Coordinates of C-alpha atoms and ligand atoms in Angstrom, one line a residue:
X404 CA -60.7 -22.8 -31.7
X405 CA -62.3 -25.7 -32.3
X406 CA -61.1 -29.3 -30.4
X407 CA -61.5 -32.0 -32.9
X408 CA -61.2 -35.4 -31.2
X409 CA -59.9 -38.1 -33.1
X410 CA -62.3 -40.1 -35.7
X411 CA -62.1 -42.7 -33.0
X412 CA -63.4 -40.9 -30.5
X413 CA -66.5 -39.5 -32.7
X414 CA -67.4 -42.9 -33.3
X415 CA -71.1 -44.9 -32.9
X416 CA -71.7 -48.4 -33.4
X417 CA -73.7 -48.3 -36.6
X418 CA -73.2 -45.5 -38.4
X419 CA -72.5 -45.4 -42.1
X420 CA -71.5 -42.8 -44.5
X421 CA -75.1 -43.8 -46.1
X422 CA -76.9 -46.4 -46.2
X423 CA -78.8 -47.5 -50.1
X424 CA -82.0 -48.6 -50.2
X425 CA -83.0 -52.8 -50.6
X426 CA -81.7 -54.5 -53.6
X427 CA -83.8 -55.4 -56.3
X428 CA -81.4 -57.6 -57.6
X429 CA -80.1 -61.0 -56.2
X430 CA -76.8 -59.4 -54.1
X431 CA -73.2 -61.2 -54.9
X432 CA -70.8 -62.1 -52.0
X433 CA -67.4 -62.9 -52.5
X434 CA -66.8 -60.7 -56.0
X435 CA -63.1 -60.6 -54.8
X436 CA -63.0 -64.3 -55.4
X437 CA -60.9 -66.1 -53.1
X438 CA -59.1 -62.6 -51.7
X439 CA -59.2 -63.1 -47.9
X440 CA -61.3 -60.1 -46.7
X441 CA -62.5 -59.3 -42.9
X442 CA -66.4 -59.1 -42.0
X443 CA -65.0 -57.1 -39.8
X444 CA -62.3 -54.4 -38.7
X445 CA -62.3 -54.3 -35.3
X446 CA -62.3 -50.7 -33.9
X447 CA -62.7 -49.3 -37.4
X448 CA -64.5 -46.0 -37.2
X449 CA -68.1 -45.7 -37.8
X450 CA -69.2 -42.2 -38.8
X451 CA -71.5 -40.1 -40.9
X452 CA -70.9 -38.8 -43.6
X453 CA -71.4 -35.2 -42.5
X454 CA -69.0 -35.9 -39.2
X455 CA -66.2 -37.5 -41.7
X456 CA -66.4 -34.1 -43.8
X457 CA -66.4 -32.0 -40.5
X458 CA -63.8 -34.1 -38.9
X459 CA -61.3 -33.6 -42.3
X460 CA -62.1 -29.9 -43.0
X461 CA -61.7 -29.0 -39.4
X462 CA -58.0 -30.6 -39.0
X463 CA -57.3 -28.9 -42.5
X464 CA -57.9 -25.7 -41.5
X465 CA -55.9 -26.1 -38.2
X466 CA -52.7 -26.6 -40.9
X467 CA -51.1 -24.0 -42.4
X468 CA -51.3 -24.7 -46.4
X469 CA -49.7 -22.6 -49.6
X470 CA -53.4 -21.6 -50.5
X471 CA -53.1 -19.7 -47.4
X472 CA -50.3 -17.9 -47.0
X473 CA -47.0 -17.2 -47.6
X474 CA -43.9 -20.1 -46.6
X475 CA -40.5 -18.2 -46.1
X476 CA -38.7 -21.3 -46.4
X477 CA -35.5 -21.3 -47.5
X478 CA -33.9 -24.0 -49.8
X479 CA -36.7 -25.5 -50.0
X480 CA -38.8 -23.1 -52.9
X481 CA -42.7 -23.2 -51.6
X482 CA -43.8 -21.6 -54.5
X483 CA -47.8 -21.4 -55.3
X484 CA -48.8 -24.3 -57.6
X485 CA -51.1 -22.4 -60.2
X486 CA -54.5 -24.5 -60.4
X487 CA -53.8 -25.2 -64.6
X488 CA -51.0 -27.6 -63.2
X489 CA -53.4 -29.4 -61.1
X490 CA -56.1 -29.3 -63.6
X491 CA -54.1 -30.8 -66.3
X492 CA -53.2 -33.3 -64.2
X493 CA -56.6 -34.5 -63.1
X494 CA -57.3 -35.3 -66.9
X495 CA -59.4 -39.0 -67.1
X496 CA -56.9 -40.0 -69.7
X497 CA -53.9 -39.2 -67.7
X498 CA -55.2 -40.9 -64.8
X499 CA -56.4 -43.7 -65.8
X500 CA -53.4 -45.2 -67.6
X501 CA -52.1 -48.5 -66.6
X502 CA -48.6 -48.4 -65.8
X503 CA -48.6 -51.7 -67.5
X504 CA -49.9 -50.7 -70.4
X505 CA -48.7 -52.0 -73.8
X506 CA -46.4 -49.0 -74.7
X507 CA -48.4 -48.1 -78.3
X508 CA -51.5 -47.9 -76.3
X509 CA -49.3 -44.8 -74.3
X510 CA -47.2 -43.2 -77.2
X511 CA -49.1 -39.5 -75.6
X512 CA -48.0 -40.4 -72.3
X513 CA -44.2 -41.3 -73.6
X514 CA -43.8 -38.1 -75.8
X515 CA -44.9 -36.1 -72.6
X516 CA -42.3 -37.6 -70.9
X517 CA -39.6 -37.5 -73.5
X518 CA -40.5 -33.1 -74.4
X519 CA -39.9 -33.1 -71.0
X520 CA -36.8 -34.7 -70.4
X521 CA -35.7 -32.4 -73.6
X522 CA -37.3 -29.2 -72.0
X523 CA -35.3 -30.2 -68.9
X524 CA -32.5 -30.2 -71.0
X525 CA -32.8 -27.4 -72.8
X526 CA -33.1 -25.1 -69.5
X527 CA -30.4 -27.1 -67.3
X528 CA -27.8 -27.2 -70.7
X529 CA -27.7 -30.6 -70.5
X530 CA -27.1 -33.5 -72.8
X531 CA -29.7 -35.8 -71.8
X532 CA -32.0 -36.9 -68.6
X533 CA -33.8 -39.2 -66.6
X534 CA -36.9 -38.0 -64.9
X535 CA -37.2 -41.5 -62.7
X536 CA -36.0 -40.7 -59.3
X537 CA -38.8 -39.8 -56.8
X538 CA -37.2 -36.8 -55.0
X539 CA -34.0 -34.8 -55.0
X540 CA -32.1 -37.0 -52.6
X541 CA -32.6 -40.2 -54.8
X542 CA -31.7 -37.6 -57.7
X543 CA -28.5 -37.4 -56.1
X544 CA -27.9 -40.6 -55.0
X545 CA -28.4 -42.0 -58.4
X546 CA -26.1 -39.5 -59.5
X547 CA -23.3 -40.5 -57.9
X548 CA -24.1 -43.9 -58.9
X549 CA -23.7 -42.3 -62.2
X550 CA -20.1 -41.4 -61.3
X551 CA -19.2 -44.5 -59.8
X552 CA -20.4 -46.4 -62.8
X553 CA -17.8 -44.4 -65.4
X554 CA -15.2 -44.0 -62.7
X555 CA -15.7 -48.3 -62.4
X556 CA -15.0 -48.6 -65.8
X557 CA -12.1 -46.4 -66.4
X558 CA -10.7 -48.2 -63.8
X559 CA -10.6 -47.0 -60.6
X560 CA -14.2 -45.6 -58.5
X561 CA -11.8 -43.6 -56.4
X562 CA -12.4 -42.9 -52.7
X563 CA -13.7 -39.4 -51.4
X564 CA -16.2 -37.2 -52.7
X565 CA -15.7 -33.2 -52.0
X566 CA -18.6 -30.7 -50.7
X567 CA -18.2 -27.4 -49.1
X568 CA -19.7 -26.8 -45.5
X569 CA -23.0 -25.6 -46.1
X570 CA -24.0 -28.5 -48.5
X571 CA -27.4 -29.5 -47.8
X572 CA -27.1 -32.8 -45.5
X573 CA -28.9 -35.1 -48.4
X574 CA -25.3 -34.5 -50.1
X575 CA -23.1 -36.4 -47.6
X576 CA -25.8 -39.1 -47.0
X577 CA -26.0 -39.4 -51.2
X578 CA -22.1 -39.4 -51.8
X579 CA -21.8 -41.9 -48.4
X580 CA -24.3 -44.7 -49.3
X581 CA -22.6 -44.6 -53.0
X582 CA -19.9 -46.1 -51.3
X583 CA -17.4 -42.7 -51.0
X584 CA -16.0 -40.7 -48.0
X585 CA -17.2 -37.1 -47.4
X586 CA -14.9 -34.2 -47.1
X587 CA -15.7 -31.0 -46.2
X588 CA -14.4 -27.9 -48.2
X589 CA -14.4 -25.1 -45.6
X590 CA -16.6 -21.9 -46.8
X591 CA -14.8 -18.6 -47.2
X592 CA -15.9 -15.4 -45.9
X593 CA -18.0 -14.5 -49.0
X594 CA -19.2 -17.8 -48.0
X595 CA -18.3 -19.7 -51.2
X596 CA -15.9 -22.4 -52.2
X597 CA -12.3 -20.4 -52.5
X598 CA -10.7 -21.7 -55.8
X599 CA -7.2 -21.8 -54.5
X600 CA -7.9 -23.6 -51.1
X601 CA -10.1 -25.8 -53.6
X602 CA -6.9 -26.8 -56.1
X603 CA -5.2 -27.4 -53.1
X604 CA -7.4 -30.0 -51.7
X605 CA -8.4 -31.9 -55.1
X606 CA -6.7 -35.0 -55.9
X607 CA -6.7 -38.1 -58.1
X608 CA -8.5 -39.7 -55.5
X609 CA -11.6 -37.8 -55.7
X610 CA -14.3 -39.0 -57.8
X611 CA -16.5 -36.3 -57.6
X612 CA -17.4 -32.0 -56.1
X613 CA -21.2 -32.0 -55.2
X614 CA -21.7 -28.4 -55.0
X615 CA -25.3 -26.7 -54.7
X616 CA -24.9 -22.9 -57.1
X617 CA -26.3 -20.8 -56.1
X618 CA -25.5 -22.1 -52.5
X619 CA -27.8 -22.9 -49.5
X620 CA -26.4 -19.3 -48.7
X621 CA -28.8 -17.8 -51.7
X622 CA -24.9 -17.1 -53.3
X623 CA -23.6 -17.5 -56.5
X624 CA -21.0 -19.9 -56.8
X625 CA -19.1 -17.5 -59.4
X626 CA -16.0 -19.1 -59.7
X627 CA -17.8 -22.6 -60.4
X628 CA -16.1 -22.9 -64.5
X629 CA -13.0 -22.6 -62.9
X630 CA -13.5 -25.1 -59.9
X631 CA -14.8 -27.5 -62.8
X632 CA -11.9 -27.0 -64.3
X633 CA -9.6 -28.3 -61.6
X634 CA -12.1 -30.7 -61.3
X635 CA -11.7 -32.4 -64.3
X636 CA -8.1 -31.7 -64.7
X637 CA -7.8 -34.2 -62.0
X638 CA -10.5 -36.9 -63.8
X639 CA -13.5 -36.4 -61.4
X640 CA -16.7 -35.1 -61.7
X641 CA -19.0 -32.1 -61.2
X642 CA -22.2 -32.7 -59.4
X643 CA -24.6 -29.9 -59.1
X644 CA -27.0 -29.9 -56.5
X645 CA -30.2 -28.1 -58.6
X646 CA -32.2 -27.6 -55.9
X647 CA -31.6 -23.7 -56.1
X648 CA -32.6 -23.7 -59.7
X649 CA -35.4 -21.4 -59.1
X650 CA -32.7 -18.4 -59.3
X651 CA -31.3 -19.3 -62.7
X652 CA -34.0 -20.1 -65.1
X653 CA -33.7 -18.8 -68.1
X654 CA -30.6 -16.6 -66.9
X655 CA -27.9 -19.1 -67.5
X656 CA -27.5 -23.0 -67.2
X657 CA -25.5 -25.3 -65.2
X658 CA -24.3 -27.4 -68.2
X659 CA -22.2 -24.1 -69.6
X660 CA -20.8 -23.9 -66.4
X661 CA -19.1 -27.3 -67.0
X662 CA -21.3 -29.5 -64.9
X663 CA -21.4 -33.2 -65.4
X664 CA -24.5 -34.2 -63.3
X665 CA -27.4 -32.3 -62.1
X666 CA -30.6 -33.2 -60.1
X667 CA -33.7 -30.9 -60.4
X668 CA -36.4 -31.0 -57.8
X669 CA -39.8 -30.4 -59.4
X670 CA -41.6 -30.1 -56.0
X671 CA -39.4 -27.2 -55.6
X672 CA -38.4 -25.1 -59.3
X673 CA -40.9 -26.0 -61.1
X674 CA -44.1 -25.9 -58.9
X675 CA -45.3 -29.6 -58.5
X676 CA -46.4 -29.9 -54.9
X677 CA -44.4 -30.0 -52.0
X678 CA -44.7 -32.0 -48.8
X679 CA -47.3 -33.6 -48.1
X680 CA -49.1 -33.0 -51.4
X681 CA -45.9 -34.8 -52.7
X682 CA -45.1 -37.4 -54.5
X683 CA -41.5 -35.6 -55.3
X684 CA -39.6 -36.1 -58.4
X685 CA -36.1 -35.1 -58.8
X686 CA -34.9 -35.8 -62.4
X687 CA -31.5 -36.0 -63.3
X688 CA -29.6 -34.8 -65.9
X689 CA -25.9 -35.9 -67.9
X690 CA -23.8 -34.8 -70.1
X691 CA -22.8 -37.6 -72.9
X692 CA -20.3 -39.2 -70.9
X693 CA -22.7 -40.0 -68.4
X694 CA -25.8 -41.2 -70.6
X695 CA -24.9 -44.7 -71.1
X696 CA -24.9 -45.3 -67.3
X697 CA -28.3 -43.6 -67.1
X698 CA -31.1 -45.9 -65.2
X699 CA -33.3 -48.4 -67.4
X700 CA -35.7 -48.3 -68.8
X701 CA -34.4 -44.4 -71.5
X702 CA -37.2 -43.2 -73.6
X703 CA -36.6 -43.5 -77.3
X704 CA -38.5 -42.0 -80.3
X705 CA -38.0 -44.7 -83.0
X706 CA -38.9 -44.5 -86.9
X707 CA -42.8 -43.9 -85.9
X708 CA -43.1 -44.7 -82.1
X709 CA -41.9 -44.0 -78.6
X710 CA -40.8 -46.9 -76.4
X711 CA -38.8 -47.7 -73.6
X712 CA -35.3 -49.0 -73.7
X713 CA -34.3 -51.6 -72.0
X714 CA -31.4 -52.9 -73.4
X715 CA -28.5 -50.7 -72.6
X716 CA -25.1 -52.9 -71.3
X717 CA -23.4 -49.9 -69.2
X718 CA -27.2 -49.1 -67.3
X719 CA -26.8 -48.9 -63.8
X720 CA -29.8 -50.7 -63.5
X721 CA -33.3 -49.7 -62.2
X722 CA -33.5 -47.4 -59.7
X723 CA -38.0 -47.3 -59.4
X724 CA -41.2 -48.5 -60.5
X725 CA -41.8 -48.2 -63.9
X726 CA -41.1 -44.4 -64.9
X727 CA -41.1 -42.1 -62.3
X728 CA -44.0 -40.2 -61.1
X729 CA -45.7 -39.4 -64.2
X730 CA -48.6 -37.3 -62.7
X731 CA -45.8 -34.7 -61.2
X732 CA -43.7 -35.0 -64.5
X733 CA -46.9 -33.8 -66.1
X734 CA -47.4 -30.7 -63.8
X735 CA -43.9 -29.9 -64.5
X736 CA -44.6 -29.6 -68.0
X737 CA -47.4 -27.8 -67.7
X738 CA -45.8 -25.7 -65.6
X739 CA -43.1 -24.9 -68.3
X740 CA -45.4 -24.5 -70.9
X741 CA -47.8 -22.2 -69.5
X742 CA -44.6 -20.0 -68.7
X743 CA -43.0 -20.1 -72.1
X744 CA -39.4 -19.1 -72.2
X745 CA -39.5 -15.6 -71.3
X746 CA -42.3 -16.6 -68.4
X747 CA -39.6 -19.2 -66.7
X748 CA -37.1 -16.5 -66.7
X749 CA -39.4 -13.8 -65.4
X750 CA -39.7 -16.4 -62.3
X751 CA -36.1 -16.2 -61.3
X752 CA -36.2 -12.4 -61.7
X753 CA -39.1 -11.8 -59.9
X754 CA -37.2 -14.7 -57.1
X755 CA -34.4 -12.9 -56.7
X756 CA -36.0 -9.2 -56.6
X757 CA -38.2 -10.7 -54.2
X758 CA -35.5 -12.2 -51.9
X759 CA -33.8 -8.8 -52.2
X760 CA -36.2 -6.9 -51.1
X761 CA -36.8 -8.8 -47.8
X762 CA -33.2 -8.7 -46.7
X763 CA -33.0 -5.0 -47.4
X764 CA -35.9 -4.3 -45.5
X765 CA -34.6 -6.5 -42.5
X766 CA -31.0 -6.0 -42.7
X767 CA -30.8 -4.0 -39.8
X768 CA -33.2 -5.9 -37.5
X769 CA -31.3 -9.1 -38.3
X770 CA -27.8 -10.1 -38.4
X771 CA -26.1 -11.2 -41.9
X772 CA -23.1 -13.6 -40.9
X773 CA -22.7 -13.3 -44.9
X774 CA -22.7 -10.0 -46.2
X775 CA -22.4 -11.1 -50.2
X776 CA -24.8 -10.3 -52.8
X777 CA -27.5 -12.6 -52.8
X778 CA -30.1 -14.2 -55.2
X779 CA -33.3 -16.1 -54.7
X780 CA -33.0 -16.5 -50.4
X781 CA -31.0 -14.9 -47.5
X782 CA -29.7 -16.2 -44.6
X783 CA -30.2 -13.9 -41.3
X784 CA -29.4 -14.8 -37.7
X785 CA -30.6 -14.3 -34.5
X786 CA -27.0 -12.7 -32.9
X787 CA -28.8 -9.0 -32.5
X788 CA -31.4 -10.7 -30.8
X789 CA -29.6 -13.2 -28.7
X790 CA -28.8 -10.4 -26.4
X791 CA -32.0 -10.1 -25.1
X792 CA -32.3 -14.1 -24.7
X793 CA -34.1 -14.5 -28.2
X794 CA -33.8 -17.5 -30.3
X795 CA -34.5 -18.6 -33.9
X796 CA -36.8 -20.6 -32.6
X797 CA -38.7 -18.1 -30.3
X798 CA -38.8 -15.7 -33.6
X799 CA -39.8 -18.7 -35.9
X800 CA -43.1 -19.5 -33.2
X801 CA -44.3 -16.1 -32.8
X802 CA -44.4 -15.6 -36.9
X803 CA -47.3 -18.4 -36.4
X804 CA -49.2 -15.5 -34.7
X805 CA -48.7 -13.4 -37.3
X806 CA -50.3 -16.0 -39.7
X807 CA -47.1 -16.8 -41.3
X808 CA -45.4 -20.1 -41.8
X809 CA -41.4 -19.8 -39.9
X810 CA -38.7 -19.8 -42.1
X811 CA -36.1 -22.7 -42.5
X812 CA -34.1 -22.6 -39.1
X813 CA -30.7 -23.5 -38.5
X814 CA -29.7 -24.7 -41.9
X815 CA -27.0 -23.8 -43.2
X816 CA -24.9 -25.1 -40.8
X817 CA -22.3 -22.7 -40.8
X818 CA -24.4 -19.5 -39.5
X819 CA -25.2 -20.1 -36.1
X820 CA -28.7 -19.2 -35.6
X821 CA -29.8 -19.3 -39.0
X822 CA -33.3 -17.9 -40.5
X823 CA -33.0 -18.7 -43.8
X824 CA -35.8 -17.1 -46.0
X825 CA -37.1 -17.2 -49.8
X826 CA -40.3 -15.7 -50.6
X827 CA -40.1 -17.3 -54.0
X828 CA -41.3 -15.3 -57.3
X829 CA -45.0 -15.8 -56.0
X830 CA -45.7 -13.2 -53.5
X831 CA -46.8 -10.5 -54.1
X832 CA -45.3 -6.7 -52.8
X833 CA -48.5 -6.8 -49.8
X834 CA -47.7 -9.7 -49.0
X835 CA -43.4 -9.4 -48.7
X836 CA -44.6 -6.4 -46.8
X837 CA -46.9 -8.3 -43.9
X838 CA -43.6 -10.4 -43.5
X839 CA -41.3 -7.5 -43.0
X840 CA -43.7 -5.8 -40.7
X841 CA -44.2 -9.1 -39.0
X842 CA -40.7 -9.9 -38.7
X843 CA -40.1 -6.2 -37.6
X844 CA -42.3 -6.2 -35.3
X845 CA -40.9 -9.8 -33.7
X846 CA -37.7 -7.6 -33.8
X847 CA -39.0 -5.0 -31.2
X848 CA -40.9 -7.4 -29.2
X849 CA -36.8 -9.0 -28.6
X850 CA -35.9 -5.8 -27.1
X851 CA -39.2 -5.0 -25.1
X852 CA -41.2 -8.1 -24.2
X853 CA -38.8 -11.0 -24.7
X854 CA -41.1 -13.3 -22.9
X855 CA -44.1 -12.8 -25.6
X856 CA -41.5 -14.5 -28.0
X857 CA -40.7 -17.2 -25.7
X858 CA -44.4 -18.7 -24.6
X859 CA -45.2 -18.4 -28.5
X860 CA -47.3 -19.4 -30.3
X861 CA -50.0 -18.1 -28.6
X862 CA -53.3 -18.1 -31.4
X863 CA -52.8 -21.8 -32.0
X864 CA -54.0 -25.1 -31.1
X865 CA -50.8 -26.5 -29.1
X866 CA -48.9 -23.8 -27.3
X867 CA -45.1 -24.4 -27.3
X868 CA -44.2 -28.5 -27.4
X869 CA -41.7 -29.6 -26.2
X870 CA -39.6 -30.6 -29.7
X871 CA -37.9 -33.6 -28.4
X872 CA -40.9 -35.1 -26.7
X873 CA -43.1 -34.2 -29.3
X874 CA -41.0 -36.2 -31.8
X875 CA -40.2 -39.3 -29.9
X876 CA -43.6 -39.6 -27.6
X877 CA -46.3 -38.0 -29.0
X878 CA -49.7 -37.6 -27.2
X879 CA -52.1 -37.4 -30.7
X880 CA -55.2 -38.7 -28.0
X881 CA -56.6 -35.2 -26.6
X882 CA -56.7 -34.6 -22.8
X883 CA -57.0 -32.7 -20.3
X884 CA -53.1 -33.1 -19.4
X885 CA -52.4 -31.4 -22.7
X886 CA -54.8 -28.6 -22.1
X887 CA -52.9 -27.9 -18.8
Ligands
LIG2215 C1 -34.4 -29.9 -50.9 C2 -33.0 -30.0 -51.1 C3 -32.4 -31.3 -51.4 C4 -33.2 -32.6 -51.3 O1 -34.2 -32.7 -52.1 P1 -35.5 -33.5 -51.7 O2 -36.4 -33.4 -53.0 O3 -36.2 -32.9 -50.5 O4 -35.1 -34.9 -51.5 C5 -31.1 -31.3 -51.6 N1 -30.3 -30.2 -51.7 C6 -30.8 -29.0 -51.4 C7 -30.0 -27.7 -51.4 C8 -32.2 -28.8 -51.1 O5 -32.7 -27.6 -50.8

C-alpha cells in the first residue's frame, strides 16, 4: 500500500505543471483589470504535472467508489449511475449556459426542466412540482414551509408536527426549523404507524404527519390512505418523505395514497450522484392546494415560449440560486428516459427482489428485530452476535476486508444494533452472493475469532480510528505516530 504524503509535502520550489516556450508576442499583465490578485501564494504547492496526476489517482484509489463495488447502504439508494447520464450531462451546450441568460436564449434548457417536473409528476401522482431544492432535507424543509404557508392563511399555522420513531433525523430538524414541535408516534411491532394509536394522538393542533413509506425499516406503510384520512379529517397535512421511492416506481404512487407533499431525492431514486459526486437535488412535489405557495421563480409554457414566473402573491419566496441544480435535473431525466415506463418499474422490482434475497440468505446469521415483509432494504442487528462481544461496528470494519463498502449502521433508531442494507436494483446475483458469503463468513468469525472482527480493518490504509478523535482532531499530516 502505497503512503501518499500530502501535495505539500511532495513539493519543490520551482516546479510547474509545464512550462511554454518564450512569447512571440508582447505579454499583457493585469488582464483582470483592477481585480486584486497575489504574485504570490505563499506555501502554495509546486508540483509536476506527472506528481499532481500520481498524487490524485493514488488517494482515489485508496477510496472506495460505486465503479468499484457494491454499497449496502441502506436508506440511502447507492445505485450505479449508468455513464449515458453522465454523458448527456457533459454536453457543451448544457454546460455552458449562463444562468443569467435571457430566458429565449434557454427555451431547451426550460422545457427540460418543465418534462421533468411533469415526469416527476406523473411517477409521484402529483399535481405539480418544484425541482429547486438542493437535497432532500431542504426538500423537506421547504415543504413544510409549504404547510405553514396554507395553514397561515387559513388561519392558524398550528403547533406540532407528527412522525413515527424511525423517521429519518432530517424529519425532526425540517419540521423544527419551520417553526413546529416534534412528536414522536411510537412504532408498532410490525414496525409501522398503528392507525388506532395514530387517531388517538391527531389533533386540531397538528399541522402536519411526515411519514417516510415504505419506512426506513424497508416496510410498507399499508395503512397510509387511512392515516391520511384522519389526517385530513382533522385539517393537516400529509408529508411523504420520498426518499424510499426506489421501491415504488412504477408500482403505485404516493399521490393516490392521499399525500399532500412529497420530496424526491434524485441522488438517491433516480441515479444522479451521491456524496461527494453530489450536488443533490431533492424536488418537491404538491397537490393543487399547495401550488400557489410553491417557491419563485414556477416554470410556465406560455402561447409560444417557456419562462419563469415570478409573479405569484401566495409564493413562499425563494428558497436558491436561480433554478436548482440543473446539471443533476438533467441526469434525472436522462435517467427516466433511457428507462421508459416499464424500465423504471423493472428498477423497483429488481430493488426489492434484490433486498429479498439478501435477508433470506442471512436471516439466520443475523437478527431481525422486525420480522414484516420487506421491500427495497432490511434492517438486521447484531443481538446473535453480541454474545460473543461483536458489534455493528466490528462487522461493518471487517466487510472493508472483504472489499465491500459497510452497510448503514445504527439507523433506524429503534433496532438496537442496526445494519441496515439495500443492494439496490443494480447488483447483480454474483455480486449479492460475495456479500452473503462475506457477511457469512463475518458471522462465523463472531463465534470463532472474535478478535479478527475487533482489530478490523486489516487490508487498509488506517487500521481501526478512534471515531471520536478522528472527527474532532484529525491527524491528515502522515507520521510515524500514526504508523505505530
Ligand atoms: C437520505 C434521506 C433523507 C435526506 O435526504 P438528503 O438528500 O440526504 O438531504 C431524508 N429521509 C430519508 C428517509 C433519507 O433516506
Amino acid at each position: 500500500m502505497i503512503r501518499e504524503p500530502l501535495i505539500f509535502e511532495i513539493s519543490d520550489e520551482g516546479k510547474r505543471a509545464f512550462f511554454l516556450p518564450e512569447l512571440d508576442v508582447p505579454s499583457k499583465k493585469n488582464i483582470l483589470n483592477g481585480v486584486p490578485t497575489r504574485e504570490k501564494i505563499e506555501g502554495f504547492p509546486q508540483v509536476s504535472e506527472v506528481e499532481i496526476v500520481r498524487h490524485f489517482t493514488r488517494l482515489s484509489q485508496t477510496n472506495y467508489c460505486i465503479d468499484l463495488g457494491f454499497y449496502p447502504l441502506g436508506s440511502c439508494t447507492m445505485k450505479y449511475n449508468p455513464k449515458i447520464n453522465e454523458k448527456i450531462a457533459t454536453i457543451e451546450g448544457f454546460i455552458f449556459s449562463h444562468p443569467f441568460a435571457p430566458q429565449d436564449s434557454v427555451q431547451g434548457n426550460l422545457e427540460i426542466l418543465k418534462t421533468t417536473e411533469e415526469f416527476m409528476a406523473e411517477i409521484t401522482g402529483m399535481e405539480a412540482f418544484s425541482l429547486q431544492p438542493s437535497a432532500g432535507a431542504q426538500g423537506e424543509s421547504v415543504g413544510m414551509m409549504l404547510i405553514r404557508a396554507c395553514l397561515e392563511e387559513r388561519g392558524d399555522p398550528r403547533k406540532t408536527v407528527l412522525m413515527p420513531d424511525s423517521a429519518h433525523g432530517t424529519n425532526p430538524s425540517s419540521a423544527h426549523i419551520c417553526g413546529y414541535r416534534v412528536q414522536e408516534i411510537k412504532s408498532n411491532e410490525q414496525g409501522t404507524v398503528d392507525v388506532n394509536d395514530f387517531a388517538r394522538t391527531m389533533t386540531e393542533d397538528v399541522a402536519a404527519l411526515m411519514i417516510t413509506n415504505p419506512n426506513t425499516l424497508g416496510v410498507f406503510e399499508a395503512d397510509i390512505k387511512k392515516i391520511a384520512e384522519i389526517v385530513h379529517s382533522k385539517g393537516g397535512f400529509v408529508y411523504m418523505d420520498g426518499a424510499n421511492m426506489n421501491a415504488l416506481l412504477g408500482i403505485c404512487r404516493p399521490g393516490d395514497m392521499d399525500v399532500d407533499v412529497i420530496h424526491l431525492n434524485l441522488h438517491k431514486t433516480f441515479s444522479t450522484p451521491h456524496g461527494g459526486g453530489g450536488p443533490g437535488s431533492g424536488p418537491v412535489g404538491v397537490k393543487r392546494e399547495l401550488e400557489p405557495y410553491l417557491p419563485v421563480p414556477v416554470i410556465e409554457r406560455g402561447e409560444n415560449q417557456y419562462y419563469l414566473n415570478f409573479d405569484r402573491p401566495k409564493t413562499i419566496g425563494r428558497v436558491r440560486s436561480h433554478y436548482g441544480n440543473f446539471l443533476v435535473v438533467l441526469k434525472a431525466l436522462a435517467y427516466i428516459l433511457s428507462l421508459g415506463p416499464k424500465g423504471l418499474r423493472k428498477v423497483s422490482e429488481i430493488a426489492v427482489l434484490n433486498s429479498n434475497y439478501i435477508r433470506k440468505n442471512l436471516e439466520k446469521e443475523y437478527h431481525l428485530e422486525y420480522k414484516a415483509p420487506t421491500l427495497h432494504e432490511c434492517v438486521f442487528s447484531d443481538k446473535f452476535q453480541k454474545k460473543h462481544g461483536v458489534g455493528n461496528i466490528d462487522i461493518a470494519k471487517r466487510l472493508i476486508d472483504f472489499g465491500l463498502h459497510p452497510p448503514t449502521m445504527s439507523f433506524p433508531l429503534i433496532v438496537h444494533g442496526a445494519l441496515m442494507i439495500e443492494p439496490t436494483e443494480t447488483e447483480s446475483k454474483r455480486d449479492l452472493d460475495l456479500f452473503v458469503d462475506a457477511m457469512k463468513q463475518i458471522s462465523r468469525e463472531a463465534k470463532e475469532n472474535p478478535e479478527v472482527l475487533k482489530s478490523a480493518p486489516h487490508s487498509t490504509y488506517l487500521r481501526r480510528l478512534d471515531e471520536t478523535t478522528a472527527a474532532r482532531n484529525p491527524i491528515l499530516k502522515w507520521n510515524k505516530e500514526i504508523e505505530e
